C-alpha positions as a LaTeX table, in Angstrom:
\begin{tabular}{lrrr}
\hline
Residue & $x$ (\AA) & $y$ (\AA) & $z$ (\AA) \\
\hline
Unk1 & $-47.14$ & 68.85 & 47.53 \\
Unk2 & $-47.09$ & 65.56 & 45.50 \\
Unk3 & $-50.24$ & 63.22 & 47.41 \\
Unk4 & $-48.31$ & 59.34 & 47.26 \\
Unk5 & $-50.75$ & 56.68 & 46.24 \\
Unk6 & $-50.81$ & 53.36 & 48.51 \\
Unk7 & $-50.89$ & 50.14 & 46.98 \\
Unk8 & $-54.63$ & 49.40 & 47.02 \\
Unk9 & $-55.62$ & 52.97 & 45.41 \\
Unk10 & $-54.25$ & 52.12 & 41.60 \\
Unk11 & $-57.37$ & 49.24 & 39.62 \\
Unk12 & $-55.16$ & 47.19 & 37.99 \\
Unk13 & $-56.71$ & 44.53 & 35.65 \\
Unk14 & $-55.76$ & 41.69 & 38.39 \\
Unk15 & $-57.74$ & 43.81 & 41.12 \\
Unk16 & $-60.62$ & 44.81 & 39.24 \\
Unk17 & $-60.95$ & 41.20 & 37.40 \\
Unk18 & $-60.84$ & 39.57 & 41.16 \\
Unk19 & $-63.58$ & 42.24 & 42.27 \\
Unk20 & $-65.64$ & 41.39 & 39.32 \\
Unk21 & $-65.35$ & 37.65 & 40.80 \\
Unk22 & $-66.11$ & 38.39 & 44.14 \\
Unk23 & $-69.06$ & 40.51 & 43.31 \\
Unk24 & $-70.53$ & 37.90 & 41.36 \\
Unk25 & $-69.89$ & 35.13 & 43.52 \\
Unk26 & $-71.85$ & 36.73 & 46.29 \\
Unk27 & $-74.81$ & 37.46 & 43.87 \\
Unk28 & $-74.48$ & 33.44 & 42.59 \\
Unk29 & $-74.28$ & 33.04 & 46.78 \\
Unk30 & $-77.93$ & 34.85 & 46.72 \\
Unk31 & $-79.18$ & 33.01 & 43.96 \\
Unk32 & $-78.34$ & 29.64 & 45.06 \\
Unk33 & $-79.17$ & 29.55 & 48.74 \\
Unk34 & $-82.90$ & 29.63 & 48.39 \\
Unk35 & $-82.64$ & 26.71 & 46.28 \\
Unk36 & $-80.17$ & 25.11 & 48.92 \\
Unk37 & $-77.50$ & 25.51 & 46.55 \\
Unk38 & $-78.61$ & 23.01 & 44.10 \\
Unk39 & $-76.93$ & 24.91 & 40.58 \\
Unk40 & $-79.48$ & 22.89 & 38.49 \\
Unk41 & $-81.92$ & 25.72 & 39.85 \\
Unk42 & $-80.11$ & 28.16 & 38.00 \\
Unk43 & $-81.26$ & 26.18 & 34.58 \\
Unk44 & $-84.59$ & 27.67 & 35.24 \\
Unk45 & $-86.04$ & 24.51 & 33.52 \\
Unk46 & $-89.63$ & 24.57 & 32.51 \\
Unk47 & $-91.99$ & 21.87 & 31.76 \\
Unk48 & $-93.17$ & 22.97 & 28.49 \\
Unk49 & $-90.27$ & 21.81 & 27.28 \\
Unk50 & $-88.17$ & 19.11 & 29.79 \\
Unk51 & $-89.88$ & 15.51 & 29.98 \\
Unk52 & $-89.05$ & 15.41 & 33.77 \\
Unk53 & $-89.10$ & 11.44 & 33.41 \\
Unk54 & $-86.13$ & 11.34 & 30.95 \\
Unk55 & $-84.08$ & 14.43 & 32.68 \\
Unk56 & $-81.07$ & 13.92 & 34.25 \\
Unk57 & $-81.34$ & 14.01 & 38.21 \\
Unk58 & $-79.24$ & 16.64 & 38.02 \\
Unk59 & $-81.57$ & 18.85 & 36.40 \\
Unk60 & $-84.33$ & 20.32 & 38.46 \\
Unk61 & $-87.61$ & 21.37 & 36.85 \\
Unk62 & $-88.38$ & 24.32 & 38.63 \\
Unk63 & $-91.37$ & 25.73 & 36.91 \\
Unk64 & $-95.00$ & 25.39 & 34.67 \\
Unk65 & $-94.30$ & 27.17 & 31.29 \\
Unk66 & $-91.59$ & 27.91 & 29.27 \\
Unk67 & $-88.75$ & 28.21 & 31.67 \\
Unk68 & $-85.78$ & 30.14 & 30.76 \\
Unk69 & $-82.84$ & 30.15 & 27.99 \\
Unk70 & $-80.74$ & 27.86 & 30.29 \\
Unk71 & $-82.78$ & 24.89 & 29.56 \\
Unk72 & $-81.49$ & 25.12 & 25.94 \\
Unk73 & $-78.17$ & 25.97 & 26.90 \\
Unk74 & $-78.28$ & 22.62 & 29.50 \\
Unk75 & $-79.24$ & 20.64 & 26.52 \\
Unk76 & $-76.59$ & 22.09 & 24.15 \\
Unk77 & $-73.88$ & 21.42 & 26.97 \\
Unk78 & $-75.13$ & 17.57 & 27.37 \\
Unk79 & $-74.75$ & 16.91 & 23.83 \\
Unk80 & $-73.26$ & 19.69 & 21.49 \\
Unk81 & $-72.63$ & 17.52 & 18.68 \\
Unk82 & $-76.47$ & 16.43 & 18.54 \\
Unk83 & $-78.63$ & 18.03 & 15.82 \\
Unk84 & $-81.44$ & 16.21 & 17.52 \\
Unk85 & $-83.92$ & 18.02 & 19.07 \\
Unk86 & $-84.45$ & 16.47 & 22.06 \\
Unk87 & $-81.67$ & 15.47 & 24.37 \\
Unk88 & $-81.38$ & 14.73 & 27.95 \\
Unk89 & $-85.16$ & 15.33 & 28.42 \\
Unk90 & $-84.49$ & 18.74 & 26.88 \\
Unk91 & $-86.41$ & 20.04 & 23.82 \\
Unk92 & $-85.09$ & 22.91 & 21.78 \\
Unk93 & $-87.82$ & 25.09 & 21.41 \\
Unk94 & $-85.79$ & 26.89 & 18.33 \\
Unk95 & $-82.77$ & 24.21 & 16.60 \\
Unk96 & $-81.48$ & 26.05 & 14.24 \\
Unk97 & $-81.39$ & 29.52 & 16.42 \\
Unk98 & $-80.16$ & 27.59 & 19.47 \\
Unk99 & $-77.28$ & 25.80 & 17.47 \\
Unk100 & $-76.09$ & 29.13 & 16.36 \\
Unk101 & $-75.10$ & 30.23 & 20.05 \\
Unk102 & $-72.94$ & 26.97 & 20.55 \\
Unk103 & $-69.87$ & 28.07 & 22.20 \\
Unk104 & $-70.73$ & 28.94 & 26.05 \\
Unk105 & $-72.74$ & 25.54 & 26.02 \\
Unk106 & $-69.58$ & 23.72 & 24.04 \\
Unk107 & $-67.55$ & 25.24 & 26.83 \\
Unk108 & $-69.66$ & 24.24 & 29.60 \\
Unk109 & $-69.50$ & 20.56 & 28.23 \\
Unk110 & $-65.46$ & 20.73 & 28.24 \\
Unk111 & $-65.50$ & 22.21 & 31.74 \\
Unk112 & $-67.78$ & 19.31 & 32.85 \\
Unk113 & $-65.39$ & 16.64 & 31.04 \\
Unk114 & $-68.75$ & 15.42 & 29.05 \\
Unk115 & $-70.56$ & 14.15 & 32.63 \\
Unk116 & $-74.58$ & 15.08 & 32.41 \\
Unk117 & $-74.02$ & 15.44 & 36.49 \\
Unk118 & $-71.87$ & 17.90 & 36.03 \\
Unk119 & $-72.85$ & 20.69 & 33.88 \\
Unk120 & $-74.96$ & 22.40 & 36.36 \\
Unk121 & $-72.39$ & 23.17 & 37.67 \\
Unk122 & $-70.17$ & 23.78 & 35.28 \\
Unk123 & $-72.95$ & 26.34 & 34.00 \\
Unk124 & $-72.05$ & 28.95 & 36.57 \\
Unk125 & $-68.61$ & 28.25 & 36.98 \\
Unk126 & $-68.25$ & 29.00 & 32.97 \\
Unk127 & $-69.77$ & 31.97 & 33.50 \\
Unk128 & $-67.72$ & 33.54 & 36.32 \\
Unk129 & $-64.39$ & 32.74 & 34.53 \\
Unk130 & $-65.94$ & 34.64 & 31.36 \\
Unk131 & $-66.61$ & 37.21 & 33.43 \\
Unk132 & $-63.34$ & 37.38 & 35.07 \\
Unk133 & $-61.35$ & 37.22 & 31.76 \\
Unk134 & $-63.42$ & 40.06 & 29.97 \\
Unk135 & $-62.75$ & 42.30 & 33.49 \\
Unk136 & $-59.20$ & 41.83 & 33.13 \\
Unk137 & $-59.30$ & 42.32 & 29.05 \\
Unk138 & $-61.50$ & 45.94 & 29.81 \\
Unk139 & $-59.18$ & 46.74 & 32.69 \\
Unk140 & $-56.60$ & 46.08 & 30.44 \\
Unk141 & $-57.56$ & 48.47 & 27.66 \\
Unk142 & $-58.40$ & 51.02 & 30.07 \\
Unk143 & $-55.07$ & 50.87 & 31.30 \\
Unk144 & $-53.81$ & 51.21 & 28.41 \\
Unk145 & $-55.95$ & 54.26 & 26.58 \\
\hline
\end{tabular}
């Protein structure tokens, strides 16, 4: 006896790309309500290298130290045409290194139509329709093979 499949049993690349979604918008959910969903949290700023008095408001310098790669990536996404070091209160700790990985910040900065206020935001939001497009790409291929 042949067992009939319903229509939720089969992954296609829609259904696994809009589970990939969902599954990381409840972890970004997680992440942001302790900071009462201020996204500028996410930057993981640090003061080593953000001049709080020439940030943005938007950014929020969360820590002493070093902070985190999404300082750099903040900066980048301000200004991506800037070769200077320091931008938006933002100091890259590495130029040359951090210019190399231009294209998630150069996104960011189109997704946030060029507004400082904005890319916070944007940061996240880049991120989740990444991730949705390379779900539906593997899905895709798996399909396929």
């Amino acid at each position: 006896m042949t067992r009939r499949l319903g229509p939720w049993s089969r992954p296609t690349p829609r259904r696994v790309a809009l589970a990939v979604v969902g599954v990381h918008a409840i972890l970004l959910i997680g992440l942001l309500a302790p900071a009462r969903f201020d996204p500028s949290a996410l930057v993981r700023a640090g003061r080593a290298h953000v001049d709080e008095a020439l940030a943005p408001e938007s950014l929020r310098v969360v820590r002493d130290g070093d902070g985190y790669d999404g300082q750099y990536n903040f900066r980048l996404a301000v200004d991506p045409f800037s070769f200077d070091e320091t931008v938006a209160g933002v100091t890259l700790d590495l130029p040359a290194y951090r210019h190399q990985r231009v294209l998630y910040p150069l996104l960011v900065w189109i997704a946030s139509f060029g507004a400082t206020a904005l890319v916070p935001l944007a940061l996240p939001l880049v991120n989740l329709v990444a991730l949705a497009v390379l779900a539906y790409a593997a899905a895709s291929l798996a399909e396929r093979s």
